[in-house]
């Protein structure tokens, strides 16, 4: 004897599926993406590269004695890098189920991120392809797991 299921009987499942896809509960996944982003930003500072992989312009003049003698741009005291990548008084970080925030309140950060006058742009904040690919996959997997648990 054939069994039948009608679409009306699936309405709760479909409604819950829509809720999960519109507003996933993914704070744990977003925290992992934030940690990966901070690591990629740190690597960018150390290698002198923007999130898209482009090389920062070199310093016009070597640093004076007592400063970072590697002459890496944006790493003189390490304050700017630390303010983005570790718990620091000017660190900005936030995670919700649907978003993450990473930044800094260091007063000169914007000038370096965007460039200004004689100071060339050396973008240090952003999401590189590796982070974006990982984030896409991690959030998709998390949403699928949430749907499986409905």
mmCIF file of C-alpha atoms in Angstrom:
data_model
loop_
_atom_site.group_PDB
_atom_site.id
_atom_site.type_symbol
_atom_site.label_atom_id
_atom_site.label_comp_id
_atom_site.label_asym_id
_atom_site.label_seq_id
_atom_site.Cartn_x
_atom_site.Cartn_y
_atom_site.Cartn_z
ATOM 1 C CA UNK A 1 0.000 0.000 0.000
ATOM 2 C CA UNK A 2 1.603 3.337 -1.040
ATOM 3 C CA UNK A 3 2.265 6.026 1.513
ATOM 4 C CA UNK A 4 1.884 9.673 0.726
ATOM 5 C CA UNK A 5 3.378 12.783 2.242
ATOM 6 C CA UNK A 6 1.940 16.158 1.445
ATOM 7 C CA UNK A 7 3.847 19.429 1.274
ATOM 8 C CA UNK A 8 1.661 20.841 4.053
ATOM 9 C CA UNK A 9 3.100 18.201 6.365
ATOM 10 C CA UNK A 10 6.602 19.498 5.663
ATOM 11 C CA UNK A 11 5.842 23.119 6.476
ATOM 12 C CA UNK A 12 7.487 23.097 9.923
ATOM 13 C CA UNK A 13 10.680 21.587 8.509
ATOM 14 C CA UNK A 14 10.734 24.010 5.568
ATOM 15 C CA UNK A 15 10.056 27.003 7.815
ATOM 16 C CA UNK A 16 12.845 25.957 10.190
ATOM 17 C CA UNK A 17 15.188 25.440 7.232
ATOM 18 C CA UNK A 18 14.479 28.976 6.014
ATOM 19 C CA UNK A 19 15.135 30.347 9.521
ATOM 20 C CA UNK A 20 18.489 28.533 9.730
ATOM 21 C CA UNK A 21 19.628 29.705 6.301
ATOM 22 C CA UNK A 22 18.600 33.318 6.973
ATOM 23 C CA UNK A 23 19.911 33.488 10.533
ATOM 24 C CA UNK A 24 22.317 30.628 11.297
ATOM 25 C CA UNK A 25 23.615 30.175 14.814
ATOM 26 C CA UNK A 26 27.259 30.189 13.806
ATOM 27 C CA UNK A 27 29.086 32.135 16.508
ATOM 28 C CA UNK A 28 31.573 29.305 17.129
ATOM 29 C CA UNK A 29 32.378 29.085 13.411
ATOM 30 C CA UNK A 30 32.692 32.881 13.170
ATOM 31 C CA UNK A 31 35.124 32.846 16.110
ATOM 32 C CA UNK A 32 37.305 30.381 14.210
ATOM 33 C CA UNK A 33 37.207 32.593 11.124
ATOM 34 C CA UNK A 34 38.157 35.604 13.258
ATOM 35 C CA UNK A 35 41.150 33.722 14.688
ATOM 36 C CA UNK A 36 42.251 32.719 11.184
ATOM 37 C CA UNK A 37 41.871 36.321 9.999
ATOM 38 C CA UNK A 38 44.042 37.637 12.846
ATOM 39 C CA UNK A 39 46.729 35.099 11.939
ATOM 40 C CA UNK A 40 46.609 36.137 8.282
ATOM 41 C CA UNK A 41 46.865 39.823 9.279
ATOM 42 C CA UNK A 42 49.912 39.004 11.444
ATOM 43 C CA UNK A 43 51.509 37.159 8.511
ATOM 44 C CA UNK A 44 50.757 40.183 6.317
ATOM 45 C CA UNK A 45 52.576 42.495 8.715
ATOM 46 C CA UNK A 46 55.569 40.178 8.903
ATOM 47 C CA UNK A 47 55.780 39.680 5.131
ATOM 48 C CA UNK A 48 54.888 43.267 4.207
ATOM 49 C CA UNK A 49 51.840 42.267 2.175
ATOM 50 C CA UNK A 50 48.223 43.387 1.871
ATOM 51 C CA UNK A 51 45.434 40.829 2.329
ATOM 52 C CA UNK A 52 45.233 40.443 -1.471
ATOM 53 C CA UNK A 53 48.913 39.424 -1.520
ATOM 54 C CA UNK A 54 50.274 42.626 -3.049
ATOM 55 C CA UNK A 55 53.561 43.858 -1.590
ATOM 56 C CA UNK A 56 53.562 47.059 0.441
ATOM 57 C CA UNK A 57 55.702 49.956 -0.805
ATOM 58 C CA UNK A 58 59.142 49.908 0.820
ATOM 59 C CA UNK A 59 60.206 52.536 3.330
ATOM 60 C CA UNK A 60 61.712 55.624 1.714
ATOM 61 C CA UNK A 61 64.330 55.959 4.458
ATOM 62 C CA UNK A 62 65.898 53.376 6.790
ATOM 63 C CA UNK A 63 64.778 53.514 10.382
ATOM 64 C CA UNK A 64 67.016 55.296 12.892
ATOM 65 C CA UNK A 65 68.985 53.285 15.461
ATOM 66 C CA UNK A 66 66.814 51.964 18.273
ATOM 67 C CA UNK A 67 63.872 51.228 15.972
ATOM 68 C CA UNK A 68 62.978 48.119 13.975
ATOM 69 C CA UNK A 69 66.180 47.559 12.040
ATOM 70 C CA UNK A 70 64.555 45.083 9.664
ATOM 71 C CA UNK A 71 63.005 48.140 8.031
ATOM 72 C CA UNK A 72 59.691 46.390 7.532
ATOM 73 C CA UNK A 73 56.907 48.883 6.850
ATOM 74 C CA UNK A 74 54.339 49.302 9.646
ATOM 75 C CA UNK A 75 56.473 47.420 12.160
ATOM 76 C CA UNK A 76 58.422 49.950 14.136
ATOM 77 C CA UNK A 77 57.190 49.410 17.682
ATOM 78 C CA UNK A 78 54.729 46.630 16.809
ATOM 79 C CA UNK A 79 51.879 48.649 18.307
ATOM 80 C CA UNK A 80 49.740 48.710 15.151
ATOM 81 C CA UNK A 81 50.155 44.990 14.477
ATOM 82 C CA UNK A 82 49.423 44.097 18.104
ATOM 83 C CA UNK A 83 46.365 46.339 18.155
ATOM 84 C CA UNK A 84 44.812 44.180 15.435
ATOM 85 C CA UNK A 85 46.117 40.699 16.212
ATOM 86 C CA UNK A 86 46.209 40.356 20.020
ATOM 87 C CA UNK A 87 44.344 41.546 23.095
ATOM 88 C CA UNK A 88 45.464 45.163 23.225
ATOM 89 C CA UNK A 89 43.942 48.331 24.653
ATOM 90 C CA UNK A 90 43.129 49.598 21.131
ATOM 91 C CA UNK A 91 42.010 46.248 19.727
ATOM 92 C CA UNK A 92 38.533 46.000 18.186
ATOM 93 C CA UNK A 93 36.950 42.577 17.940
ATOM 94 C CA UNK A 94 33.426 41.236 17.881
ATOM 95 C CA UNK A 95 31.654 38.036 16.911
ATOM 96 C CA UNK A 96 27.981 37.258 16.462
ATOM 97 C CA UNK A 97 26.172 34.360 14.839
ATOM 98 C CA UNK A 98 26.202 36.198 11.541
ATOM 99 C CA UNK A 99 29.247 38.484 11.464
ATOM 100 C CA UNK A 100 32.687 39.294 12.767
ATOM 101 C CA UNK A 101 34.465 42.577 13.335
ATOM 102 C CA UNK A 102 38.216 43.104 13.479
ATOM 103 C CA UNK A 103 39.966 46.433 13.685
ATOM 104 C CA UNK A 104 41.937 48.920 15.702
ATOM 105 C CA UNK A 105 41.520 52.283 17.362
ATOM 106 C CA UNK A 106 45.180 53.226 16.776
ATOM 107 C CA UNK A 107 44.956 56.815 15.561
ATOM 108 C CA UNK A 108 47.296 56.411 12.574
ATOM 109 C CA UNK A 109 45.834 53.110 11.327
ATOM 110 C CA UNK A 110 43.511 54.741 8.783
ATOM 111 C CA UNK A 111 46.380 56.688 7.177
ATOM 112 C CA UNK A 112 48.316 53.482 6.555
ATOM 113 C CA UNK A 113 45.260 51.445 5.527
ATOM 114 C CA UNK A 114 44.138 54.027 2.960
ATOM 115 C CA UNK A 115 47.250 56.110 2.284
ATOM 116 C CA UNK A 116 47.378 59.889 2.580
ATOM 117 C CA UNK A 117 49.531 62.615 1.062
ATOM 118 C CA UNK A 118 53.148 61.426 1.163
ATOM 119 C CA UNK A 119 52.255 58.213 3.002
ATOM 120 C CA UNK A 120 51.554 55.360 0.570
ATOM 121 C CA UNK A 121 48.711 52.936 1.137
ATOM 122 C CA UNK A 122 49.762 49.813 2.989
ATOM 123 C CA UNK A 123 46.513 47.936 3.475
ATOM 124 C CA UNK A 124 46.740 45.571 6.437
ATOM 125 C CA UNK A 125 43.060 44.890 7.223
ATOM 126 C CA UNK A 126 40.905 42.736 5.001
ATOM 127 C CA UNK A 127 40.083 39.157 4.171
ATOM 128 C CA UNK A 128 42.328 37.243 1.810
ATOM 129 C CA UNK A 129 41.181 34.467 -0.531
ATOM 130 C CA UNK A 130 42.307 31.739 1.874
ATOM 131 C CA UNK A 131 40.158 33.178 4.686
ATOM 132 C CA UNK A 132 37.168 33.793 2.391
ATOM 133 C CA UNK A 133 37.309 30.249 0.977
ATOM 134 C CA UNK A 134 37.583 28.781 4.481
ATOM 135 C CA UNK A 135 34.760 31.006 5.775
ATOM 136 C CA UNK A 136 32.457 30.018 2.919
ATOM 137 C CA UNK A 137 33.067 26.332 3.476
ATOM 138 C CA UNK A 138 32.885 26.499 7.283
ATOM 139 C CA UNK A 139 29.630 28.468 7.369
ATOM 140 C CA UNK A 140 28.050 26.244 4.689
ATOM 141 C CA UNK A 141 29.012 23.113 6.648
ATOM 142 C CA UNK A 142 27.650 24.645 9.838
ATOM 143 C CA UNK A 143 24.336 25.570 8.203
ATOM 144 C CA UNK A 144 24.005 22.052 6.775
ATOM 145 C CA UNK A 145 24.637 20.577 10.247
ATOM 146 C CA UNK A 146 21.988 22.871 11.724
ATOM 147 C CA UNK A 147 19.481 21.787 9.054
ATOM 148 C CA UNK A 148 20.338 18.124 9.705
ATOM 149 C CA UNK A 149 19.435 18.681 13.368
ATOM 150 C CA UNK A 150 15.956 20.043 12.631
#
